[in-house]
Short mmCIF file of C-alpha atoms and ligand atoms in Angstrom, two decimals:
data_model
loop_
_atom_site.label_atom_id
_atom_site.label_comp_id
_atom_site.label_asym_id
_atom_site.label_seq_id
_atom_site.Cartn_x
_atom_site.Cartn_y
_atom_site.Cartn_z
CA MET Q 1 -116.08 83.81 -46.11
CA GLU Q 2 -112.88 85.56 -44.93
CA LYS Q 3 -112.60 87.23 -41.52
CA GLU Q 4 -112.21 90.66 -43.21
CA GLN Q 5 -115.70 90.24 -44.72
CA LEU Q 6 -117.36 89.74 -41.34
CA PHE Q 7 -119.73 92.54 -40.29
CA THR Q 8 -119.44 94.34 -43.63
CA GLY Q 9 -123.12 93.75 -44.34
CA LEU Q 10 -122.51 91.35 -47.25
CA GLU Q 11 -125.94 90.26 -48.44
CA ASN Q 12 -125.28 86.55 -49.12
CA PRO Q 13 -121.77 85.81 -50.33
CA ARG Q 14 -122.71 82.15 -50.82
CA ARG Q 15 -125.61 82.90 -53.19
CA GLY Q 16 -125.32 80.90 -56.40
CA GLU Q 17 -122.47 78.76 -55.01
CA VAL Q 18 -124.76 75.98 -53.92
CA ALA Q 19 -127.44 74.85 -56.37
CA ALA Q 20 -130.75 74.13 -54.55
CA PRO Q 21 -129.22 72.27 -51.59
CA MET Q 22 -131.27 69.44 -50.16
CA GLN Q 23 -132.97 70.61 -46.96
CA VAL Q 24 -132.89 67.96 -44.29
CA SER Q 25 -135.01 69.51 -41.55
CA PRO Q 26 -138.79 69.45 -42.07
CA LEU Q 27 -138.94 72.83 -40.29
CA HIS Q 28 -136.37 74.62 -42.46
CA ALA Q 29 -138.90 76.67 -44.43
CA TYR Q 30 -140.52 78.10 -41.30
CA VAL Q 31 -137.33 78.75 -39.33
CA LEU Q 32 -135.29 80.17 -42.22
CA ASP Q 33 -137.97 82.21 -43.97
CA VAL Q 34 -140.66 83.09 -41.44
CA LEU Q 35 -139.41 82.95 -37.83
CA PRO Q 36 -137.25 86.14 -37.94
CA ALA Q 37 -140.24 88.13 -39.28
CA ASP Q 38 -142.54 86.59 -36.64
CA LEU Q 39 -140.12 87.56 -33.86
CA ALA Q 40 -139.82 91.09 -35.27
CA ALA Q 41 -143.65 91.27 -35.25
CA VAL Q 42 -143.68 90.19 -31.59
CA SER Q 43 -141.04 92.82 -30.71
CA GLY Q 44 -143.05 95.44 -32.60
CA GLU Q 45 -146.23 94.36 -30.76
CA ARG Q 46 -147.93 93.38 -34.02
CA LEU Q 47 -148.15 89.75 -32.87
CA THR Q 48 -148.62 88.41 -29.33
CA TYR Q 49 -146.71 85.45 -27.93
CA ARG Q 50 -150.03 83.61 -27.78
CA GLU Q 51 -150.60 84.21 -31.50
CA LEU Q 52 -147.02 83.14 -32.24
CA ALA Q 53 -147.60 79.91 -30.32
CA ALA Q 54 -150.86 79.24 -32.22
CA LYS Q 55 -149.09 79.84 -35.54
CA GLN Q 56 -146.26 77.46 -34.64
CA GLU Q 57 -148.74 74.81 -33.45
CA MET Q 58 -150.28 74.98 -36.93
CA VAL Q 59 -146.88 74.64 -38.63
CA LEU Q 60 -146.19 71.49 -36.61
CA THR Q 61 -149.69 70.06 -37.05
CA GLY Q 62 -149.41 70.72 -40.79
CA LEU Q 63 -146.46 68.33 -40.98
CA GLY Q 64 -148.70 65.43 -39.91
CA ALA Q 65 -148.16 62.64 -37.38
CA HIS Q 66 -144.85 61.47 -38.85
CA GLY Q 67 -143.62 64.82 -40.14
CA LEU Q 68 -140.96 65.17 -37.46
CA LEU Q 69 -139.51 61.68 -37.74
CA VAL Q 70 -136.08 61.92 -39.30
CA ASP Q 71 -133.80 58.93 -39.72
CA ASP Q 72 -130.21 60.02 -39.41
CA VAL Q 73 -128.19 61.99 -36.87
CA PHE Q 74 -127.35 64.80 -39.29
CA ALA Q 75 -131.02 65.49 -40.05
CA ALA Q 76 -131.86 65.10 -36.35
CA ARG Q 77 -129.32 67.78 -35.41
CA MET Q 78 -130.70 70.21 -38.01
CA LEU Q 79 -134.25 69.56 -36.83
CA GLN Q 80 -133.16 70.01 -33.21
CA LEU Q 81 -131.56 73.33 -34.16
CA ASP Q 82 -134.83 74.44 -35.77
CA LEU Q 83 -136.94 73.37 -32.79
CA LEU Q 84 -134.57 75.13 -30.38
CA PHE Q 85 -134.68 78.29 -32.50
CA MET Q 86 -138.48 78.16 -32.23
CA ARG Q 87 -138.21 77.72 -28.47
CA GLY Q 88 -135.55 80.46 -28.22
CA GLY Q 89 -138.02 82.98 -29.62
CA TYR Q 90 -139.92 82.90 -26.30
CA LEU Q 91 -136.86 83.50 -24.07
CA PRO Q 92 -137.24 87.30 -23.88
CA ALA Q 93 -140.70 86.76 -22.31
CA GLY Q 94 -139.31 84.66 -19.42
CA PRO Q 95 -139.95 80.98 -18.72
CA GLY Q 96 -143.12 79.50 -20.20
CA GLY Q 97 -145.23 80.38 -23.23
CA VAL Q 98 -143.57 77.81 -25.51
CA PRO Q 99 -146.20 75.69 -27.31
CA SER Q 100 -146.28 72.16 -25.92
CA SER Q 101 -145.93 70.73 -29.44
CA VAL Q 102 -142.46 72.35 -29.63
CA THR Q 103 -141.31 71.12 -26.20
CA ASP Q 104 -142.78 67.65 -26.87
CA ALA Q 105 -140.98 67.45 -30.22
CA ILE Q 106 -137.67 68.39 -28.52
CA SER Q 107 -138.18 65.67 -25.89
CA ALA Q 108 -139.12 63.09 -28.53
CA GLN Q 109 -135.98 63.92 -30.52
CA CYS Q 110 -133.81 63.56 -27.40
CA SER Q 111 -135.32 60.14 -26.69
CA ARG Q 112 -134.61 58.92 -30.23
CA PHE Q 113 -131.13 60.51 -30.43
CA PRO Q 114 -129.74 60.60 -26.88
CA THR Q 115 -126.57 62.50 -27.88
CA LEU Q 116 -128.57 65.59 -28.91
CA ASP Q 117 -128.36 68.63 -26.63
CA PRO Q 118 -131.81 69.45 -25.20
CA HIS Q 119 -130.93 73.19 -25.12
CA LEU Q 120 -129.54 75.62 -27.70
CA SER Q 121 -125.91 74.76 -27.04
CA TYR Q 122 -122.75 76.40 -28.41
CA GLU Q 123 -122.26 73.35 -30.65
CA LEU Q 124 -125.73 73.62 -32.22
CA LEU Q 125 -125.80 77.41 -32.51
CA ILE Q 126 -122.27 77.91 -33.79
CA ASP Q 127 -120.83 74.67 -35.15
CA VAL Q 128 -123.90 72.92 -36.58
CA ASN Q 129 -125.38 76.21 -37.82
CA SER Q 130 -122.12 77.33 -39.51
CA GLY Q 131 -121.50 73.83 -40.91
CA GLU Q 132 -124.90 74.11 -42.58
CA TRP Q 133 -123.92 77.55 -43.92
CA ASN Q 134 -120.88 75.91 -45.52
CA ARG Q 135 -122.99 73.12 -46.95
CA SER Q 136 -126.02 75.01 -48.17
CA GLY Q 137 -125.49 78.76 -47.72
CA ASN Q 138 -128.24 78.93 -45.06
CA MET Q 139 -127.69 80.19 -41.52
CA ARG Q 140 -130.40 80.15 -38.87
CA VAL Q 141 -130.84 83.58 -37.22
CA PHE Q 142 -133.42 85.15 -34.90
CA THR Q 143 -133.35 88.63 -36.43
CA GLU Q 144 -134.18 90.14 -39.82
CA GLY Q 145 -132.42 92.25 -42.45
CA GLU Q 146 -129.14 93.98 -41.61
CA THR Q 147 -129.29 92.86 -37.97
CA GLY Q 148 -129.80 89.30 -39.20
CA ARG Q 149 -126.63 89.59 -41.29
CA PHE Q 150 -124.69 90.84 -38.25
CA GLU Q 151 -126.10 87.92 -36.29
CA ARG Q 152 -125.04 85.48 -39.04
CA ASP Q 153 -121.50 86.88 -38.91
CA PHE Q 154 -121.47 86.72 -35.09
CA TYR Q 155 -121.96 82.94 -35.31
CA LEU Q 156 -119.72 82.45 -38.33
CA GLY Q 157 -116.84 84.47 -36.83
CA HIS Q 158 -116.63 82.11 -33.85
CA TYR Q 159 -116.58 79.11 -36.21
CA LEU Q 160 -113.89 80.62 -38.46
CA ALA Q 161 -111.73 81.65 -35.48
CA GLU Q 162 -111.65 78.40 -33.51
CA PRO Q 163 -109.24 76.41 -35.76
CA THR Q 164 -106.52 79.04 -35.18
CA VAL Q 165 -106.58 78.59 -31.40
CA ARG Q 166 -106.92 74.83 -31.85
CA ALA Q 167 -103.68 74.90 -33.89
CA ALA Q 168 -101.92 76.71 -31.01
CA PHE Q 169 -103.16 74.00 -28.62
CA ASP Q 170 -101.85 71.28 -30.98
CA SER Q 171 -98.40 72.92 -30.90
CA LEU Q 172 -98.36 72.84 -27.10
CA ILE Q 173 -99.37 69.17 -27.10
CA ALA Q 174 -96.28 68.44 -29.20
CA VAL Q 175 -94.06 70.37 -26.75
CA ILE Q 176 -95.51 68.51 -23.75
CA ARG Q 177 -95.66 65.02 -25.28
CA GLU Q 178 -92.58 64.97 -27.53
CA PRO Q 179 -90.22 67.64 -26.19
CA ASP Q 180 -87.16 66.00 -27.74
CA THR Q 181 -88.55 65.99 -31.25
CA VAL Q 182 -89.56 69.65 -31.54
CA ASP Q 183 -87.66 72.91 -31.75
CA MET Q 184 -89.19 74.64 -28.72
CA ALA Q 185 -88.67 78.26 -29.86
CA GLU Q 186 -89.95 77.54 -33.37
CA THR Q 187 -93.01 75.71 -32.05
CA PHE Q 188 -93.92 78.55 -29.67
CA GLU Q 189 -93.38 81.08 -32.49
CA GLY Q 190 -95.78 79.09 -34.71
CA ALA Q 191 -98.37 79.20 -31.92
CA VAL Q 192 -97.87 82.98 -31.62
CA LYS Q 193 -98.80 83.32 -35.31
CA ASN Q 194 -101.93 81.22 -34.79
CA LEU Q 195 -102.92 83.34 -31.81
CA GLU Q 196 -102.34 86.54 -33.78
CA SER Q 197 -104.85 85.25 -36.31
CA PHE Q 198 -107.23 84.39 -33.46
CA ARG Q 199 -106.85 87.92 -32.06
CA LEU Q 200 -107.52 89.42 -35.50
CA HIS Q 201 -110.75 87.42 -35.83
CA MET Q 202 -111.78 88.81 -32.44
CA ALA Q 203 -110.85 92.36 -33.46
CA GLN Q 204 -113.39 92.16 -36.34
CA TYR Q 205 -116.13 92.13 -33.67
CA GLY Q 206 -115.32 95.79 -32.99
CA LYS Q 207 -117.42 96.43 -36.15
CA LEU Q 208 -120.51 94.79 -34.66
CA PRO Q 209 -122.91 97.54 -33.51
CA LYS Q 210 -123.92 97.23 -29.86
CA GLU Q 211 -127.63 97.55 -30.74
CA ALA Q 212 -127.46 94.68 -33.24
CA PHE Q 213 -125.65 92.47 -30.69
CA ASN Q 214 -128.23 93.17 -28.01
CA SER Q 215 -131.15 92.46 -30.39
CA PHE Q 216 -130.12 88.84 -30.80
CA ARG Q 217 -128.35 88.26 -27.46
CA ARG Q 218 -131.72 88.16 -25.67
CA TYR Q 219 -132.54 84.94 -27.54
CA HIS Q 220 -129.42 83.28 -26.09
CA MET Q 221 -129.98 84.15 -22.43
CA GLY Q 222 -130.84 81.35 -19.99
CA HIS Q 223 -133.23 81.62 -17.05
CA PRO Q 224 -132.19 81.23 -13.42
CA GLY Q 225 -132.34 77.51 -12.67
CA GLY Q 226 -132.49 76.59 -16.37
CA PRO Q 227 -129.67 75.46 -18.63
CA ARG Q 228 -126.79 77.87 -19.30
CA GLY Q 229 -127.11 79.74 -22.61
CA ALA Q 230 -124.79 79.39 -25.61
CA SER Q 231 -121.63 81.46 -25.13
CA GLY Q 232 -118.04 81.76 -26.33
CA ALA Q 233 -117.30 80.55 -22.81
CA PHE Q 234 -118.08 77.09 -24.21
CA MET Q 235 -115.69 77.24 -27.19
CA PRO Q 236 -113.48 74.29 -26.22
CA SER Q 237 -110.16 75.07 -27.94
CA VAL Q 238 -109.54 78.22 -25.87
CA GLN Q 239 -109.85 76.24 -22.66
CA LEU Q 240 -107.76 73.38 -24.06
CA LEU Q 241 -105.02 75.88 -24.83
CA GLU Q 242 -105.20 77.27 -21.31
CA LEU Q 243 -104.99 73.77 -19.80
CA ALA Q 244 -101.94 72.87 -21.91
CA LEU Q 245 -100.33 76.14 -20.87
CA LEU Q 246 -101.17 76.50 -17.15
CA PRO Q 247 -102.28 74.41 -14.19
CA PRO Q 248 -105.97 75.00 -13.35
CA THR Q 249 -106.59 77.35 -10.39
CA LYS Q 250 -109.35 76.82 -7.82
CA GLU Q 251 -111.70 79.31 -9.49
CA TYR Q 252 -110.94 77.91 -12.94
CA GLU Q 253 -111.86 74.43 -11.66
CA VAL Q 254 -115.27 75.88 -10.72
CA TYR Q 255 -115.59 77.21 -14.29
CA LEU Q 256 -114.69 73.81 -15.77
CA ASP Q 257 -117.04 71.93 -13.41
CA GLN Q 258 -119.92 74.15 -14.47
CA SER Q 259 -119.04 74.31 -18.17
CA LEU Q 260 -118.29 70.70 -19.03
CA PRO Q 261 -121.85 69.67 -20.02
CA TYR Q 262 -122.09 72.78 -22.25
CA PHE Q 263 -118.97 72.21 -24.34
CA PRO Q 264 -119.49 70.45 -27.70
CA LEU Q 265 -119.95 66.70 -27.24
CA TRP Q 266 -116.71 65.74 -29.06
CA SER Q 267 -114.64 67.96 -26.77
CA ARG Q 268 -115.94 66.85 -23.36
CA PRO Q 269 -113.62 63.82 -22.96
CA ILE Q 270 -110.65 65.83 -24.30
CA VAL Q 271 -111.27 68.71 -21.89
CA GLY Q 272 -111.59 66.14 -19.07
CA GLU Q 273 -108.34 64.44 -20.09
CA TRP Q 274 -106.38 67.72 -20.32
CA ARG Q 275 -107.81 69.00 -17.08
CA GLU Q 276 -106.50 65.89 -15.32
CA ALA Q 277 -103.13 66.05 -17.10
CA SER Q 278 -102.72 69.75 -16.41
CA ARG Q 279 -103.50 69.26 -12.71
CA GLU Q 280 -100.83 66.55 -12.61
CA GLY Q 281 -98.26 69.00 -14.00
CA ASP Q 282 -98.50 68.28 -17.73
CA ASN Q 283 -98.65 71.94 -18.74
CA VAL Q 284 -95.94 74.06 -20.29
CA VAL Q 285 -95.58 76.76 -17.64
CA GLN Q 286 -95.29 74.36 -14.70
CA ALA Q 287 -92.99 71.98 -16.58
CA VAL Q 288 -90.67 74.87 -17.46
CA ILE Q 289 -90.67 76.25 -13.89
CA GLU Q 290 -89.97 72.81 -12.40
CA GLY Q 291 -87.17 72.22 -14.91
CA ARG Q 292 -88.81 69.20 -16.57
CA LEU Q 293 -88.94 71.16 -19.82
CA LYS Q 294 -85.64 72.82 -20.68
CA ILE Q 295 -85.86 76.08 -22.58
CA ASP Q 296 -83.15 78.37 -23.91
CA ARG Q 297 -83.34 82.17 -24.14
CA ASN Q 298 -85.06 82.09 -27.54
CA ALA Q 299 -87.66 79.62 -26.34
CA LYS Q 300 -88.24 81.70 -23.20
CA ALA Q 301 -88.82 84.83 -25.33
CA ALA Q 302 -91.17 82.90 -27.62
CA LEU Q 303 -93.10 81.47 -24.65
CA LEU Q 304 -93.53 84.98 -23.20
CA ALA Q 305 -94.74 86.18 -26.63
CA LEU Q 306 -97.22 83.32 -26.72
CA ILE Q 307 -98.65 84.19 -23.30
CA ASP Q 308 -98.79 87.87 -24.35
CA LYS Q 309 -100.67 87.04 -27.54
CA PHE Q 310 -103.21 84.90 -25.67
CA ALA Q 311 -103.66 87.73 -23.15
CA ASP Q 312 -104.02 90.21 -26.06
CA PHE Q 313 -106.86 88.13 -27.49
CA ARG Q 314 -108.56 88.15 -24.09
CA LEU Q 315 -108.00 91.90 -23.64
CA VAL Q 316 -109.49 92.68 -27.09
CA HIS Q 317 -112.40 90.43 -26.18
CA LEU Q 318 -112.80 92.29 -22.88
CA GLY Q 319 -112.84 95.64 -24.69
CA VAL Q 320 -115.45 94.48 -27.21
CA THR Q 321 -117.57 93.02 -24.40
CA LYS Q 322 -117.37 96.23 -22.35
CA LYS Q 323 -118.56 98.19 -25.40
CA SER Q 324 -121.42 95.74 -26.07
CA ILE Q 325 -122.56 95.13 -22.47
CA PRO Q 326 -121.42 98.24 -20.50
CA ASP Q 327 -123.76 97.47 -17.57
CA ALA Q 328 -121.69 94.38 -16.73
CA PHE Q 329 -118.74 96.65 -15.87
CA PRO Q 330 -119.56 98.90 -12.93
CA PRO Q 331 -117.43 102.08 -12.73
CA GLY Q 332 -113.95 101.27 -11.48
CA SER Q 333 -113.84 97.78 -13.05
CA ALA Q 334 -110.22 97.04 -13.93
CA VAL Q 335 -110.12 96.23 -17.63
CA THR Q 336 -106.57 97.25 -18.56
CA ARG Q 337 -103.59 94.92 -18.62
CA ASN Q 338 -101.82 96.90 -15.88
CA ARG Q 339 -104.76 97.06 -13.52
CA ILE Q 340 -105.53 93.36 -13.96
CA SER Q 341 -101.94 92.32 -13.40
CA GLN Q 342 -101.90 94.23 -10.09
CA GLN Q 343 -104.89 92.29 -8.73
CA SER Q 344 -104.26 89.96 -5.83
CA GLY Q 345 -106.21 87.02 -7.22
CA GLU Q 346 -109.35 85.83 -8.99
CA ALA Q 347 -112.92 86.92 -8.21
CA GLU Q 348 -115.94 84.67 -7.77
CA ILE Q 349 -117.55 83.69 -11.07
CA LEU Q 350 -120.74 82.33 -9.49
CA SER Q 351 -121.65 85.59 -7.76
CA ASP Q 352 -125.14 86.30 -9.00
CA ASP Q 353 -124.91 89.85 -10.32
CA ASN Q 354 -124.23 90.79 -13.95
CA LEU Q 355 -124.81 87.30 -15.29
CA GLY Q 356 -123.96 86.65 -18.92
CA THR Q 357 -125.55 84.17 -21.32
CA SER Q 358 -123.30 81.47 -19.87
CA GLY Q 359 -124.67 82.20 -16.38
CA PHE Q 360 -121.29 83.35 -15.02
CA ASN Q 361 -120.55 86.83 -13.68
CA VAL Q 362 -119.40 88.52 -16.90
CA ARG Q 363 -116.81 90.85 -15.41
CA ASN Q 364 -115.25 88.28 -13.09
CA VAL Q 365 -115.05 85.42 -15.58
CA LEU Q 366 -113.40 87.62 -18.21
CA ILE Q 367 -111.01 89.46 -15.89
CA ASN Q 368 -109.97 86.21 -14.16
CA SER Q 369 -109.06 84.70 -17.52
CA VAL Q 370 -106.67 87.58 -18.27
CA TYR Q 371 -105.34 87.58 -14.69
CA ARG Q 372 -104.30 83.91 -14.82
CA LEU Q 373 -102.23 84.50 -17.96
CA LEU Q 374 -100.53 87.60 -16.58
CA ALA Q 375 -99.73 85.82 -13.30
CA ALA Q 376 -98.12 82.92 -15.23
CA ARG Q 377 -96.20 85.40 -17.39
CA LYS Q 378 -94.62 86.94 -14.29
CA ARG Q 379 -93.38 83.52 -13.15
CA ILE Q 380 -91.79 82.74 -16.51
CA GLU Q 381 -90.24 86.19 -16.73
CA LEU Q 382 -88.45 85.64 -13.41
CA LEU Q 383 -86.78 82.42 -14.60
CA THR Q 384 -83.06 82.57 -15.03
CA ILE Q 385 -81.86 80.74 -18.11
CA ASN Q 386 -78.29 79.45 -18.02
CA SER Q 387 -76.62 79.73 -21.37
CA GLY Q 388 -74.84 76.70 -22.82
C1 HEM S 401 -119.47 91.06 -29.64
C2 HEM S 401 -118.68 90.03 -29.43
C3 HEM S 401 -118.62 89.27 -28.15
C4 HEM S 401 -119.18 89.54 -26.93
C5 HEM S 401 -120.00 90.74 -26.53
C6 HEM S 401 -118.81 88.46 -26.05
C7 HEM S 401 -119.21 88.35 -24.73
C8 HEM S 401 -118.79 87.41 -23.85
C9 HEM S 401 -119.20 87.32 -22.49
C10 HEM S 401 -120.20 88.25 -21.83
C11 HEM S 401 -118.54 86.30 -21.93
C12 HEM S 401 -118.62 85.83 -20.47
C13 HEM S 401 -119.40 84.60 -20.35
C14 HEM S 401 -120.84 84.87 -20.71
O1 HEM S 401 -121.45 85.69 -20.05
O2 HEM S 401 -121.34 84.29 -21.65
C15 HEM S 401 -117.72 85.70 -22.95
C16 HEM S 401 -116.87 84.64 -22.75
C17 HEM S 401 -116.03 84.15 -23.70
N1 HEM S 401 -116.04 84.50 -25.03
FE1 HEM S 401 -117.04 86.01 -25.89
N2 HEM S 401 -118.03 87.58 -26.73
C18 HEM S 401 -117.89 88.02 -28.02
C19 HEM S 401 -117.20 87.38 -29.02
C20 HEM S 401 -116.39 86.31 -28.85
C21 HEM S 401 -115.59 85.70 -29.88
C22 HEM S 401 -115.57 86.13 -31.33
C23 HEM S 401 -114.88 84.69 -29.29
C24 HEM S 401 -113.91 83.75 -29.89
C25 HEM S 401 -113.39 83.88 -31.09
C26 HEM S 401 -115.25 84.66 -27.90
C27 HEM S 401 -114.75 83.78 -26.98
C28 HEM S 401 -115.06 83.77 -25.65
C29 HEM S 401 -114.40 82.94 -24.68
C30 HEM S 401 -113.26 81.96 -24.96
C31 HEM S 401 -114.99 83.19 -23.46
C32 HEM S 401 -114.62 82.55 -22.09
C33 HEM S 401 -113.59 83.40 -21.37
C34 HEM S 401 -112.18 83.13 -21.86
O3 HEM S 401 -111.75 81.99 -21.84
O4 HEM S 401 -111.50 84.11 -22.23
N3 HEM S 401 -116.18 85.66 -27.67
N4 HEM S 401 -117.90 86.39 -24.12
#
């Protein structure tokens, strides 16, 4: 699916493309075909949580003693996704209420496959779910009908967007690691194009109705003291790009400390490695300011354009978030580029009001992320470049 098709209500653009794909999770039929209707019945007070639990107990019992034993990691991840979708259905009711057969099955899976996330992580919800959409044309969602299609596109849009920001990160790695072999201006310009595509993916989310977003967001929320919920905050490539661009600030270190276990498994060592390298000065902005990376006027202009494009993505994201979750932005919240750039520093992300699905203060985490880019931009802008 192309980014332009996101949130246009397309019924199932993959229908007919995949002939009767093999289903690997024993719970696929319930989670794909029944769960969204069951959750709609609970919301409409036609089914109680207790009745939902009894129904799900029967589904699991019906599979028999060995019904949930899968052999390979791929099947185990799909089954884990299904079990966590079943558990997620109870989140709007607060902690508790989940049938013990569901929680026991999740624990048993984690014992057999220790690399599985025990909670509905970004990797399972977005990457594994969208990978399965690519393979079989099936996407797990909590909601039905048109809202379900918006929800599908919400997950898919993240998955389609990430490679563009990853490509920008790869360009910066080349600048940092092999500065003599790359044309600096050209490399930054390439990254600007990637980030323009990333921004355009984000802009598609302006089409997502607020009501639809809030109907499925409640299934992603964590509970105080429980694991953090799945959130774009745990999309690794954005943070890798930031680390290759800027040194981590004190507040950003707090964000990374808290987020590391929630990033996709493959990315955790890479985020750790780049965090260390960036702290030690291996980041473009610091290397340029300290004169370790020599740039000419063209490269300076391209670097400023790159920082602007990254900030534009974050500003579009901020606008979409303010529209979708207005309560997280009390009157007077600075959400424009000018107002943010005039701030004196970052705000606390662990303050416990207006928490998002990731468990961070929504306004502060998003405004800080724009602020850091604009502060770095000012430092680059002030650099004098000697010609020749
Ligand atoms: C309706 C659409 C969206 C809404 C309402 C939304 C909301 C949020 C919220 C509330 C946060 C703060 C952390 C949290 O509470 O979870 C956040 C963080 C984040 N989101 Fe989104 N998001 C949306 C779409 C996207 C998309 C499509 C992407 C990427 C393509 C994305 C990437 C991020 C990133 C990277 C962060 C961490 C802050 C940063 O580094 O800029 N979000 N999002």
